[in-house]
Structure formats: structure tokens, C-alpha cells
PDB file of N, CA and C in Angstrom:
ATOM      1  N   MET L 743     -47.477  -2.092 -67.491  1.00  0.00           N
ATOM      2  CA  MET L 743     -47.575  -2.327 -66.067  1.00  0.00           C
ATOM      3  C   MET L 743     -46.178  -2.580 -65.515  1.00  0.00           C
ATOM      4  N   SER L 744     -45.861  -1.925 -64.427  1.00  0.00           N
ATOM      5  CA  SER L 744     -44.545  -2.110 -63.826  1.00  0.00           C
ATOM      6  C   SER L 744     -44.553  -3.312 -62.886  1.00  0.00           C
ATOM      7  N   HIS L 745     -43.371  -3.793 -62.615  1.00  0.00           N
ATOM      8  CA  HIS L 745     -43.216  -4.924 -61.707  1.00  0.00           C
ATOM      9  C   HIS L 745     -43.503  -4.477 -60.274  1.00  0.00           C
ATOM     10  N   PRO L 746     -43.999  -5.384 -59.436  1.00  0.00           N
ATOM     11  CA  PRO L 746     -44.250  -5.011 -58.042  1.00  0.00           C
ATOM     12  C   PRO L 746     -42.931  -4.726 -57.325  1.00  0.00           C
ATOM     13  N   THR L 747     -43.010  -3.874 -56.341  1.00  0.00           N
ATOM     14  CA  THR L 747     -41.846  -3.549 -55.526  1.00  0.00           C
ATOM     15  C   THR L 747     -41.518  -4.743 -54.639  1.00  0.00           C
ATOM     16  N   VAL L 748     -40.237  -5.041 -54.547  1.00  0.00           N
ATOM     17  CA  VAL L 748     -39.770  -6.133 -53.707  1.00  0.00           C
ATOM     18  C   VAL L 748     -38.809  -5.548 -52.678  1.00  0.00           C
ATOM     19  N   THR L 749     -39.042  -5.834 -51.430  1.00  0.00           N
ATOM     20  CA  THR L 749     -38.141  -5.397 -50.371  1.00  0.00           C
ATOM     21  C   THR L 749     -37.186  -6.536 -50.064  1.00  0.00           C
ATOM     22  N   VAL L 750     -35.904  -6.225 -50.091  1.00  0.00           N
ATOM     23  CA  VAL L 750     -34.877  -7.219 -49.803  1.00  0.00           C
ATOM     24  C   VAL L 750     -34.151  -6.771 -48.538  1.00  0.00           C
ATOM     25  N   PRO L 751     -34.123  -7.600 -47.506  1.00  0.00           N
ATOM     26  CA  PRO L 751     -33.376  -7.226 -46.292  1.00  0.00           C
ATOM     27  C   PRO L 751     -31.900  -6.988 -46.628  1.00  0.00           C
ATOM     28  N   ILE L 752     -31.314  -5.984 -46.010  1.00  0.00           N
ATOM     29  CA  ILE L 752     -29.930  -5.624 -46.310  1.00  0.00           C
ATOM     30  C   ILE L 752     -28.977  -6.793 -46.060  1.00  0.00           C
ATOM     31  N   ARG L 753     -29.239  -7.603 -45.042  1.00  0.00           N
ATOM     32  CA  ARG L 753     -28.372  -8.767 -44.788  1.00  0.00           C
ATOM     33  C   ARG L 753     -28.392  -9.719 -45.976  1.00  0.00           C
ATOM     34  N   GLU L 754     -29.555  -9.906 -46.563  1.00  0.00           N
ATOM     35  CA  GLU L 754     -29.675 -10.785 -47.732  1.00  0.00           C
ATOM     36  C   GLU L 754     -28.915 -10.199 -48.926  1.00  0.00           C
ATOM     37  N   ALA L 755     -29.012  -8.901 -49.108  1.00  0.00           N
ATOM     38  CA  ALA L 755     -28.335  -8.245 -50.224  1.00  0.00           C
ATOM     39  C   ALA L 755     -26.819  -8.340 -50.089  1.00  0.00           C
ATOM     40  N   ILE L 756     -26.288  -8.097 -48.892  1.00  0.00           N
ATOM     41  CA  ILE L 756     -24.831  -8.156 -48.755  1.00  0.00           C
ATOM     42  C   ILE L 756     -24.325  -9.595 -48.814  1.00  0.00           C
ATOM     43  N   ARG L 757     -25.108 -10.539 -48.331  1.00  0.00           N
ATOM     44  CA  ARG L 757     -24.700 -11.954 -48.463  1.00  0.00           C
ATOM     45  C   ARG L 757     -24.708 -12.393 -49.928  1.00  0.00           C
ATOM     46  N   TYR L 758     -25.692 -11.906 -50.685  1.00  0.00           N
ATOM     47  CA  TYR L 758     -25.733 -12.204 -52.120  1.00  0.00           C
ATOM     48  C   TYR L 758     -24.485 -11.636 -52.802  1.00  0.00           C
ATOM     49  N   ALA L 759     -24.139 -10.376 -52.486  1.00  0.00           N
ATOM     50  CA  ALA L 759     -22.951  -9.756 -53.066  1.00  0.00           C
ATOM     51  C   ALA L 759     -21.684 -10.505 -52.640  1.00  0.00           C
ATOM     52  N   GLN L 760     -21.650 -10.972 -51.390  1.00  0.00           N
ATOM     53  CA  GLN L 760     -20.510 -11.744 -50.917  1.00  0.00           C
ATOM     54  C   GLN L 760     -20.364 -13.032 -51.734  1.00  0.00           C
ATOM     55  N   GLY L 761     -21.466 -13.708 -51.986  1.00  0.00           N
ATOM     56  CA  GLY L 761     -21.440 -14.931 -52.796  1.00  0.00           C
ATOM     57  C   GLY L 761     -20.958 -14.665 -54.207  1.00  0.00           C
ATOM     58  N   ARG L 762     -21.409 -13.554 -54.803  1.00  0.00           N
ATOM     59  CA  ARG L 762     -20.945 -13.178 -56.153  1.00  0.00           C
ATOM     60  C   ARG L 762     -19.451 -12.878 -56.147  1.00  0.00           C
ATOM     61  N   ALA L 763     -18.978 -12.170 -55.132  1.00  0.00           N
ATOM     62  CA  ALA L 763     -17.549 -11.846 -55.051  1.00  0.00           C
ATOM     63  C   ALA L 763     -16.720 -13.119 -54.948  1.00  0.00           C
ATOM     64  N   GLU L 764     -17.229 -14.072 -54.184  1.00  0.00           N
ATOM     65  CA  GLU L 764     -16.524 -15.342 -54.027  1.00  0.00           C
ATOM     66  C   GLU L 764     -16.568 -16.153 -55.314  1.00  0.00           C
ATOM     67  N   ARG L 765     -17.735 -16.256 -55.896  1.00  0.00           N
ATOM     68  CA  ARG L 765     -17.929 -17.079 -57.097  1.00  0.00           C
ATOM     69  C   ARG L 765     -17.215 -16.502 -58.321  1.00  0.00           C
ATOM     70  N   LEU L 766     -17.304 -15.189 -58.518  1.00  0.00           N
ATOM     71  CA  LEU L 766     -16.753 -14.570 -59.715  1.00  0.00           C
ATOM     72  C   LEU L 766     -15.335 -14.052 -59.544  1.00  0.00           C
ATOM     73  N   GLY L 767     -14.890 -13.915 -58.288  1.00  0.00           N
ATOM     74  CA  GLY L 767     -13.561 -13.359 -58.054  1.00  0.00           C
ATOM     75  C   GLY L 767     -13.489 -11.893 -58.435  1.00  0.00           C
ATOM     76  N   ARG L 768     -14.617 -11.187 -58.317  1.00  0.00           N
ATOM     77  CA  ARG L 768     -14.683  -9.767 -58.690  1.00  0.00           C
ATOM     78  C   ARG L 768     -15.305  -8.957 -57.562  1.00  0.00           C
ATOM     79  N   THR L 769     -14.854  -7.733 -57.420  1.00  0.00           N
ATOM     80  CA  THR L 769     -15.402  -6.832 -56.415  1.00  0.00           C
ATOM     81  C   THR L 769     -16.875  -6.554 -56.693  1.00  0.00           C
ATOM     82  N   GLN L 770     -17.661  -6.535 -55.624  1.00  0.00           N
ATOM     83  CA  GLN L 770     -19.088  -6.209 -55.709  1.00  0.00           C
ATOM     84  C   GLN L 770     -19.330  -4.972 -54.861  1.00  0.00           C
ATOM     85  N   GLN L 771     -20.071  -4.007 -55.386  1.00  0.00           N
ATOM     86  CA  GLN L 771     -20.353  -2.786 -54.636  1.00  0.00           C
ATOM     87  C   GLN L 771     -21.852  -2.606 -54.474  1.00  0.00           C
ATOM     88  N   LEU L 772     -22.256  -2.232 -53.254  1.00  0.00           N
ATOM     89  CA  LEU L 772     -23.660  -1.960 -52.941  1.00  0.00           C
ATOM     90  C   LEU L 772     -23.770  -0.642 -52.201  1.00  0.00           C
ATOM     91  N   GLU L 773     -24.865   0.059 -52.438  1.00  0.00           N
ATOM     92  CA  GLU L 773     -25.216   1.191 -51.600  1.00  0.00           C
ATOM     93  C   GLU L 773     -26.119   0.625 -50.525  1.00  0.00           C
ATOM     94  N   ILE L 774     -25.679   0.682 -49.268  1.00  0.00           N
ATOM     95  CA  ILE L 774     -26.423   0.010 -48.200  1.00  0.00           C
ATOM     96  C   ILE L 774     -27.136   0.978 -47.265  1.00  0.00           C
ATOM     97  N   GLY L 775     -27.036   2.247 -47.540  1.00  0.00           N
ATOM     98  CA  GLY L 775     -27.717   3.245 -46.734  1.00  0.00           C
ATOM     99  C   GLY L 775     -27.519   4.612 -47.345  1.00  0.00           C
ATOM    100  N   THR L 776     -28.103   5.606 -46.721  1.00  0.00           N
ATOM    101  CA  THR L 776     -27.909   6.963 -47.195  1.00  0.00           C
ATOM    102  C   THR L 776     -26.436   7.305 -47.061  1.00  0.00           C
ATOM    103  N   ASP L 777     -25.786   7.491 -48.205  1.00  0.00           N
ATOM    104  CA  ASP L 777     -24.364   7.815 -48.253  1.00  0.00           C
ATOM    105  C   ASP L 777     -23.498   6.788 -47.519  1.00  0.00           C
ATOM    106  N   LEU L 778     -23.818   5.516 -47.664  1.00  0.00           N
ATOM    107  CA  LEU L 778     -23.001   4.450 -47.094  1.00  0.00           C
ATOM    108  C   LEU L 778     -22.901   3.335 -48.132  1.00  0.00           C
ATOM    109  N   PHE L 779     -21.676   2.987 -48.472  1.00  0.00           N
ATOM    110  CA  PHE L 779     -21.407   2.019 -49.527  1.00  0.00           C
ATOM    111  C   PHE L 779     -20.473   0.937 -49.016  1.00  0.00           C
ATOM    112  N   ILE L 780     -20.570  -0.238 -49.629  1.00  0.00           N
ATOM    113  CA  ILE L 780     -19.675  -1.344 -49.311  1.00  0.00           C
ATOM    114  C   ILE L 780     -19.116  -1.898 -50.617  1.00  0.00           C
ATOM    115  N   ARG L 781     -17.834  -2.201 -50.616  1.00  0.00           N
ATOM    116  CA  ARG L 781     -17.179  -2.911 -51.722  1.00  0.00           C
ATOM    117  C   ARG L 781     -16.636  -4.199 -51.128  1.00  0.00           C
ATOM    118  N   ILE L 782     -17.218  -5.305 -51.564  1.00  0.00           N
ATOM    119  CA  ILE L 782     -16.786  -6.619 -51.086  1.00  0.00           C
ATOM    120  C   ILE L 782     -15.768  -7.153 -52.081  1.00  0.00           C
ATOM    121  N   GLY L 783     -14.564  -7.444 -51.573  1.00  0.00           N
ATOM    122  CA  GLY L 783     -13.467  -7.853 -52.436  1.00  0.00           C
ATOM    123  C   GLY L 783     -13.608  -9.260 -52.960  1.00  0.00           C
ATOM    124  N   PRO L 784     -12.847  -9.579 -54.019  1.00  0.00           N
ATOM    125  CA  PRO L 784     -12.837 -10.926 -54.575  1.00  0.00           C
ATOM    126  C   PRO L 784     -12.615 -11.959 -53.469  1.00  0.00           C
ATOM    127  N   GLY L 785     -13.355 -13.028 -53.524  1.00  0.00           N
ATOM    128  CA  GLY L 785     -13.275 -14.062 -52.497  1.00  0.00           C
ATOM    129  C   GLY L 785     -14.304 -13.861 -51.405  1.00  0.00           C
ATOM    130  N   GLY L 786     -14.836 -12.652 -51.265  1.00  0.00           N
ATOM    131  CA  GLY L 786     -15.895 -12.375 -50.302  1.00  0.00           C
ATOM    132  C   GLY L 786     -15.473 -12.334 -48.847  1.00  0.00           C
ATOM    133  N   ARG L 787     -14.171 -12.263 -48.563  1.00  0.00           N
ATOM    134  CA  ARG L 787     -13.700 -12.311 -47.179  1.00  0.00           C
ATOM    135  C   ARG L 787     -13.117 -10.987 -46.692  1.00  0.00           C
ATOM    136  N   LYS L 788     -13.267  -9.926 -47.475  1.00  0.00           N
ATOM    137  CA  LYS L 788     -12.800  -8.605 -47.062  1.00  0.00           C
ATOM    138  C   LYS L 788     -13.683  -7.557 -47.724  1.00  0.00           C
ATOM    139  N   PHE L 789     -13.793  -6.405 -47.055  1.00  0.00           N
ATOM    140  CA  PHE L 789     -14.594  -5.341 -47.649  1.00  0.00           C
ATOM    141  C   PHE L 789     -14.122  -3.966 -47.201  1.00  0.00           C
ATOM    142  N   LEU L 790     -14.505  -2.975 -47.993  1.00  0.00           N
ATOM    143  CA  LEU L 790     -14.317  -1.568 -47.670  1.00  0.00           C
ATOM    144  C   LEU L 790     -15.684  -0.982 -47.384  1.00  0.00           C
ATOM    145  N   LEU L 791     -15.775  -0.167 -46.381  1.00  0.00           N
ATOM    146  CA  LEU L 791     -17.000   0.541 -46.056  1.00  0.00           C
ATOM    147  C   LEU L 791     -16.674   2.026 -46.169  1.00  0.00           C
ATOM    148  N   PHE L 792     -17.459   2.766 -46.959  1.00  0.00           N
ATOM    149  CA  PHE L 792     -17.150   4.173 -47.146  1.00  0.00           C
ATOM    150  C   PHE L 792     -18.406   4.999 -47.389  1.00  0.00           C
ATOM    151  N   SER L 793     -18.241   6.289 -47.202  1.00  0.00           N
ATOM    152  CA  SER L 793     -19.299   7.238 -47.530  1.00  0.00           C
ATOM    153  C   SER L 793     -18.632   8.406 -48.233  1.00  0.00           C
ATOM    154  N   LEU L 794     -19.419   9.161 -48.981  1.00  0.00           N
ATOM    155  CA  LEU L 794     -18.868  10.267 -49.745  1.00  0.00           C
ATOM    156  C   LEU L 794     -18.813  11.564 -48.944  1.00  0.00           C
ATOM    157  N   GLU L 795     -19.617  11.661 -47.898  1.00  0.00           N
ATOM    158  CA  GLU L 795     -19.706  12.887 -47.114  1.00  0.00           C
ATOM    159  C   GLU L 795     -19.013  12.808 -45.758  1.00  0.00           C
ATOM    160  N   ASP L 796     -18.890  11.621 -45.185  1.00  0.00           N
ATOM    161  CA  ASP L 796     -18.405  11.461 -43.823  1.00  0.00           C
ATOM    162  C   ASP L 796     -17.589  10.185 -43.745  1.00  0.00           C
ATOM    163  N   GLU L 797     -17.171   9.801 -42.558  1.00  0.00           N
ATOM    164  CA  GLU L 797     -16.486   8.526 -42.365  1.00  0.00           C
ATOM    165  C   GLU L 797     -17.480   7.501 -41.834  1.00  0.00           C
ATOM    166  N   PRO L 798     -17.359   6.249 -42.266  1.00  0.00           N
ATOM    167  CA  PRO L 798     -18.246   5.202 -41.738  1.00  0.00           C
ATOM    168  C   PRO L 798     -17.908   4.886 -40.286  1.00  0.00           C
ATOM    169  N   GLN L 799     -18.866   4.362 -39.580  1.00  0.00           N
ATOM    170  CA  GLN L 799     -18.688   4.007 -38.177  1.00  0.00           C
ATOM    171  C   GLN L 799     -18.184   2.567 -38.048  1.00  0.00           C
ATOM    172  N   ARG L 800     -17.281   2.361 -37.111  1.00  0.00           N
ATOM    173  CA  ARG L 800     -16.765   1.008 -36.880  1.00  0.00           C
ATOM    174  C   ARG L 800     -17.894   0.057 -36.471  1.00  0.00           C
ATOM    175  N   SER L 801     -18.868   0.535 -35.719  1.00  0.00           N
ATOM    176  CA  SER L 801     -19.980  -0.329 -35.305  1.00  0.00           C
ATOM    177  C   SER L 801     -20.738  -0.876 -36.513  1.00  0.00           C
ATOM    178  N   SER L 802     -20.852  -0.086 -37.573  1.00  0.00           N
ATOM    179  CA  SER L 802     -21.494  -0.564 -38.808  1.00  0.00           C
ATOM    180  C   SER L 802     -20.654  -1.667 -39.436  1.00  0.00           C
ATOM    181  N   ALA L 803     -19.338  -1.457 -39.481  1.00  0.00           N
ATOM    182  CA  ALA L 803     -18.443  -2.464 -40.051  1.00  0.00           C
ATOM    183  C   ALA L 803     -18.487  -3.763 -39.256  1.00  0.00           C
ATOM    184  N   GLU L 804     -18.560  -3.659 -37.934  1.00  0.00           N
ATOM    185  CA  GLU L 804     -18.628  -4.851 -37.090  1.00  0.00           C
ATOM    186  C   GLU L 804     -19.926  -5.622 -37.343  1.00  0.00           C
ATOM    187  N   ALA L 805     -21.032  -4.910 -37.494  1.00  0.00           N
ATOM    188  CA  ALA L 805     -22.313  -5.568 -37.759  1.00  0.00           C
ATOM    189  C   ALA L 805     -22.303  -6.260 -39.117  1.00  0.00           C
ATOM    190  N   ILE L 806     -21.708  -5.617 -40.119  1.00  0.00           N
ATOM    191  CA  ILE L 806     -21.631  -6.220 -41.451  1.00  0.00           C
ATOM    192  C   ILE L 806     -20.713  -7.435 -41.430  1.00  0.00           C
ATOM    193  N   ALA L 807     -19.570  -7.328 -40.757  1.00  0.00           N
ATOM    194  CA  ALA L 807     -18.644  -8.466 -40.655  1.00  0.00           C
ATOM    195  C   ALA L 807     -19.336  -9.660 -40.010  1.00  0.00           C
ATOM    196  N   ALA L 808     -20.142  -9.409 -38.987  1.00  0.00           N
ATOM    197  CA  ALA L 808     -20.886 -10.495 -38.333  1.00  0.00           C
ATOM    198  C   ALA L 808     -21.916 -11.083 -39.288  1.00  0.00           C
ATOM    199  N   ALA L 809     -22.626 -10.232 -40.029  1.00  0.00           N
ATOM    200  CA  ALA L 809     -23.628 -10.714 -40.976  1.00  0.00           C
ATOM    201  C   ALA L 809     -22.998 -11.546 -42.089  1.00  0.00           C
ATOM    202  N   LEU L 810     -21.767 -11.213 -42.467  1.00  0.00           N
ATOM    203  CA  LEU L 810     -21.066 -11.955 -43.516  1.00  0.00           C
ATOM    204  C   LEU L 810     -20.347 -13.192 -42.984  1.00  0.00           C
ATOM    205  N   GLY L 811     -20.344 -13.358 -41.668  1.00  0.00           N
ATOM    206  CA  GLY L 811     -19.709 -14.531 -41.077  1.00  0.00           C
ATOM    207  C   GLY L 811     -18.198 -14.493 -41.109  1.00  0.00           C
ATOM    208  N   LEU L 812     -17.607 -13.301 -41.116  1.00  0.00           N
ATOM    209  CA  LEU L 812     -16.142 -13.208 -41.129  1.00  0.00           C
ATOM    210  C   LEU L 812     -15.589 -13.621 -39.770  1.00  0.00           C
ATOM    211  N   LYS L 813     -14.538 -14.421 -39.794  1.00  0.00           N
ATOM    212  CA  LYS L 813     -13.920 -14.919 -38.568  1.00  0.00           C
ATOM    213  C   LYS L 813     -12.682 -14.083 -38.239  1.00  0.00           C
ATOM    214  N   ASN L 814     -12.615 -13.581 -37.017  1.00  0.00           N
ATOM    215  CA  ASN L 814     -11.487 -12.779 -36.527  1.00  0.00           C
ATOM    216  C   ASN L 814     -11.090 -11.660 -37.493  1.00  0.00           C
ATOM    217  N   PRO L 815     -12.038 -10.806 -37.879  1.00  0.00           N
ATOM    218  CA  PRO L 815     -11.683  -9.735 -38.820  1.00  0.00           C
ATOM    219  C   PRO L 815     -10.806  -8.675 -38.163  1.00  0.00           C
ATOM    220  N   THR L 816      -9.962  -8.057 -38.974  1.00  0.00           N
ATOM    221  CA  THR L 816      -9.177  -6.921 -38.534  1.00  0.00           C
ATOM    222  C   THR L 816      -9.771  -5.676 -39.179  1.00  0.00           C
ATOM    223  N   TYR L 817      -9.711  -4.565 -38.449  1.00  0.00           N
ATOM    224  CA  TYR L 817     -10.292  -3.306 -38.892  1.00  0.00           C
ATOM    225  C   TYR L 817      -9.180  -2.285 -39.037  1.00  0.00           C
ATOM    226  N   GLY L 818      -9.242  -1.507 -40.087  1.00  0.00           N
ATOM    227  CA  GLY L 818      -8.242  -0.473 -40.310  1.00  0.00           C
ATOM    228  C   GLY L 818      -8.808   0.612 -41.214  1.00  0.00           C
ATOM    229  N   TRP L 819      -7.970   1.561 -41.543  1.00  0.00           N
ATOM    230  CA  TRP L 819      -8.394   2.673 -42.386  1.00  0.00           C
ATOM    231  C   TRP L 819      -7.534   2.735 -43.625  1.00  0.00           C
ATOM    232  N   HIS L 820      -8.163   3.084 -44.736  1.00  0.00           N
ATOM    233  CA  HIS L 820      -7.451   3.307 -45.993  1.00  0.00           C
ATOM    234  C   HIS L 820      -7.742   4.726 -46.442  1.00  0.00           C
ATOM    235  N   GLN L 821      -6.713   5.527 -46.630  1.00  0.00           N
ATOM    236  CA  GLN L 821      -6.896   6.897 -47.093  1.00  0.00           C
ATOM    237  C   GLN L 821      -6.680   6.929 -48.594  1.00  0.00           C
ATOM    238  N   GLY L 822      -7.756   7.145 -49.343  1.00  0.00           N
ATOM    239  CA  GLY L 822      -7.667   7.298 -50.787  1.00  0.00           C
ATOM    240  C   GLY L 822      -7.443   8.749 -51.151  1.00  0.00           C
ATOM    241  N   ALA L 823      -7.485   9.042 -52.437  1.00  0.00           N
ATOM    242  CA  ALA L 823      -7.260  10.409 -52.907  1.00  0.00           C
ATOM    243  C   ALA L 823      -8.354  11.357 -52.443  1.00  0.00           C
ATOM    244  N   THR L 824      -9.601  10.854 -52.345  1.00  0.00           N
ATOM    245  CA  THR L 824     -10.705  11.756 -52.012  1.00  0.00           C
ATOM    246  C   THR L 824     -11.518  11.341 -50.783  1.00  0.00           C
ATOM    247  N   LEU L 825     -11.351  10.117 -50.305  1.00  0.00           N
ATOM    248  CA  LEU L 825     -12.119   9.709 -49.131  1.00  0.00           C
ATOM    249  C   LEU L 825     -11.367   8.670 -48.323  1.00  0.00           C
ATOM    250  N   ARG L 826     -11.823   8.497 -47.103  1.00  0.00           N
ATOM    251  CA  ARG L 826     -11.223   7.544 -46.169  1.00  0.00           C
ATOM    252  C   ARG L 826     -12.181   6.382 -45.994  1.00  0.00           C
ATOM    253  N   SER L 827     -11.689   5.157 -46.216  1.00  0.00           N
ATOM    254  CA  SER L 827     -12.515   3.957 -46.124  1.00  0.00           C
ATOM    255  C   SER L 827     -12.120   3.132 -44.916  1.00  0.00           C
ATOM    256  N   LEU L 828     -13.096   2.488 -44.320  1.00  0.00           N
ATOM    257  CA  LEU L 828     -12.857   1.548 -43.235  1.00  0.00           C
ATOM    258  C   LEU L 828     -12.663   0.178 -43.876  1.00  0.00           C
ATOM    259  N   THR L 829     -11.529  -0.451 -43.621  1.00  0.00           N
ATOM    260  CA  THR L 829     -11.239  -1.755 -44.203  1.00  0.00           C
ATOM    261  C   THR L 829     -11.511  -2.854 -43.190  1.00  0.00           C
ATOM    262  N   VAL L 830     -12.047  -3.963 -43.672  1.00  0.00           N
ATOM    263  CA  VAL L 830     -12.317  -5.123 -42.825  1.00  0.00           C
ATOM    264  C   VAL L 830     -11.820  -6.346 -43.586  1.00  0.00           C
ATOM    265  N   ILE L 831     -10.932  -7.102 -42.955  1.00  0.00           N
ATOM    266  CA  ILE L 831     -10.336  -8.262 -43.608  1.00  0.00           C
ATOM    267  C   ILE L 831     -10.377  -9.444 -42.644  1.00  0.00           C
ATOM    268  N   GLU L 832     -10.937 -10.550 -43.120  1.00  0.00           N
ATOM    269  CA  GLU L 832     -10.971 -11.766 -42.314  1.00  0.00           C
ATOM    270  C   GLU L 832      -9.549 -12.296 -42.163  1.00  0.00           C
ATOM    271  N   GLU L 833      -9.269 -12.827 -40.986  1.00  0.00           N
ATOM    272  CA  GLU L 833      -7.959 -13.418 -40.738  1.00  0.00           C
ATOM    273  C   GLU L 833      -7.636 -14.431 -41.839  1.00  0.00           C
ATOM    274  N   GLY L 834      -6.463 -14.290 -42.445  1.00  0.00           N
ATOM    275  CA  GLY L 834      -6.030 -15.199 -43.503  1.00  0.00           C
ATOM    276  C   GLY L 834      -6.441 -14.778 -44.904  1.00  0.00           C
ATOM    277  N   ALA L 835      -7.250 -13.739 -45.054  1.00  0.00           N
ATOM    278  CA  ALA L 835      -7.730 -13.323 -46.376  1.00  0.00           C
ATOM    279  C   ALA L 835      -6.863 -12.232 -47.005  1.00  0.00           C
ATOM    280  N   GLN L 836      -5.797 -11.821 -46.344  1.00  0.00           N
ATOM    281  CA  GLN L 836      -4.947 -10.758 -46.867  1.00  0.00           C
ATOM    282  C   GLN L 836      -4.363 -11.112 -48.226  1.00  0.00           C
ATOM    283  N   SER L 837      -4.124 -12.383 -48.476  1.00  0.00           N
ATOM    284  CA  SER L 837      -3.452 -12.797 -49.709  1.00  0.00           C
ATOM    285  C   SER L 837      -4.412 -13.143 -50.843  1.00  0.00           C
ATOM    286  N   LEU L 838      -5.715 -12.930 -50.664  1.00  0.00           N
ATOM    287  CA  LEU L 838      -6.650 -13.213 -51.760  1.00  0.00           C
ATOM    288  C   LEU L 838      -6.355 -12.290 -52.928  1.00  0.00           C
ATOM    289  N   PRO L 839      -6.467 -12.796 -54.172  1.00  0.00           N
ATOM    290  CA  PRO L 839      -6.186 -11.957 -55.341  1.00  0.00           C
ATOM    291  C   PRO L 839      -7.188 -10.810 -55.452  1.00  0.00           C
ATOM    292  N   GLU L 840      -6.777  -9.750 -56.107  1.00  0.00           N
ATOM    293  CA  GLU L 840      -7.646  -8.585 -56.296  1.00  0.00           C
ATOM    294  C   GLU L 840      -8.500  -8.695 -57.557  1.00  0.00           C
ATOM    295  N   SER L 841      -8.303  -9.703 -58.366  1.00  0.00           N
ATOM    296  CA  SER L 841      -9.142  -9.891 -59.544  1.00  0.00           C
ATOM    297  C   SER L 841      -9.298 -11.378 -59.803  1.00  0.00           C
ATOM    298  N   GLY L 842     -10.255 -11.710 -60.635  1.00  0.00           N
ATOM    299  CA  GLY L 842     -10.527 -13.111 -60.914  1.00  0.00           C
ATOM    300  C   GLY L 842     -11.009 -13.283 -62.326  1.00  0.00           C
ATOM    301  N   PRO L 843     -11.767 -14.347 -62.602  1.00  0.00           N
ATOM    302  CA  PRO L 843     -12.216 -14.619 -63.959  1.00  0.00           C
ATOM    303  C   PRO L 843     -13.167 -13.533 -64.465  1.00  0.00           C
ATOM    304  N   ALA L 844     -13.191 -13.359 -65.754  1.00  0.00           N
ATOM    305  CA  ALA L 844     -14.061 -12.345 -66.362  1.00  0.00           C
ATOM    306  C   ALA L 844     -15.513 -12.803 -66.306  1.00  0.00           C
ATOM    307  N   GLU L 845     -16.399 -11.833 -66.244  1.00  0.00           N
ATOM    308  CA  GLU L 845     -17.826 -12.094 -66.205  1.00  0.00           C
ATOM    309  C   GLU L 845     -18.408 -11.766 -67.579  1.00  0.00           C
ATOM    310  N   ALA L 846     -19.265 -12.635 -68.096  1.00  0.00           N
ATOM    311  CA  ALA L 846     -19.919 -12.398 -69.383  1.00  0.00           C
ATOM    312  C   ALA L 846     -20.944 -11.285 -69.240  1.00  0.00           C
ATOM    313  N   ASP L 847     -21.388 -10.736 -70.366  1.00  0.00           N
ATOM    314  CA  ASP L 847     -22.370  -9.651 -70.355  1.00  0.00           C
ATOM    315  C   ASP L 847     -23.659 -10.026 -69.644  1.00  0.00           C
ATOM    316  N   ASP L 848     -24.023 -11.302 -69.674  1.00  0.00           N
ATOM    317  CA  ASP L 848     -25.267 -11.726 -69.040  1.00  0.00           C
ATOM    318  C   ASP L 848     -25.092 -12.069 -67.563  1.00  0.00           C
ATOM    319  N   GLY L 849     -23.903 -11.812 -67.009  1.00  0.00           N
ATOM    320  CA  GLY L 849     -23.661 -12.044 -65.587  1.00  0.00           C
ATOM    321  C   GLY L 849     -23.164 -13.440 -65.256  1.00  0.00           C
ATOM    322  N   THR L 850     -22.953 -14.279 -66.264  1.00  0.00           N
ATOM    323  CA  THR L 850     -22.441 -15.628 -66.024  1.00  0.00           C
ATOM    324  C   THR L 850     -20.963 -15.671 -66.329  1.00  0.00           C
ATOM    325  N   LEU L 851     -20.326 -16.761 -65.940  1.00  0.00           N
ATOM    326  CA  LEU L 851     -18.892 -16.919 -66.249  1.00  0.00           C
ATOM    327  C   LEU L 851     -18.693 -17.371 -67.674  1.00  0.00           C
TER     328      LEU L 851
END
């Protein structure tokens, strides 16, 4: 018998990922829509929004920043080798480290 399906609101999922990024100091990535992905950076105060087929909309980034409680975020673009990402960084979070403590196989520190 399979487990019952559980619906998780997207706001809850991204807040959970934000908490993990803050707690573990590691990037968390979620697929939040059809061809729309978010990478929440260590510390949980900055993220990249990207898609593989198109560019993400700033309005989506603004809604996510509000859901994550980011204060005075700045918006910009990052051009990678194969895609363009929308960057969102909370004021003062520019200096957060890009990596943190290692995570055990079971997901704990």
C-alpha cells in the first residue's frame, strides 16, 4: 500500500527550504512550478530563480521574497554558461558564506 498523497502549499515548501539553508549553511533547490526552480543560498537570505526554457519573471521573485520575509531585497540578473537567473539578495546578506557545515547522510548535522 502506498502512502497517501500530501499537498504542501508552495509557501510552506520554500519556507522549509529557507530554514534548511539557514540551519545547514547549504544551498537548497526546489522545483516550484513548471520549468521554474529556486536555489536558496546558505543563510536563507538570498536566492536564484531560474527556468531551463525561459527567463523567470520579476513578479515571481518579488512574491517569493515577500513569502520568505526578505527585507529590502535587491534584484539583478546572473548570466551563467547556459541560462540566465534572476538573483534576489536581502540587504546585508551579500557577505554570507557560500558554504557551511557538512550534512550527514540522514540529513542531520
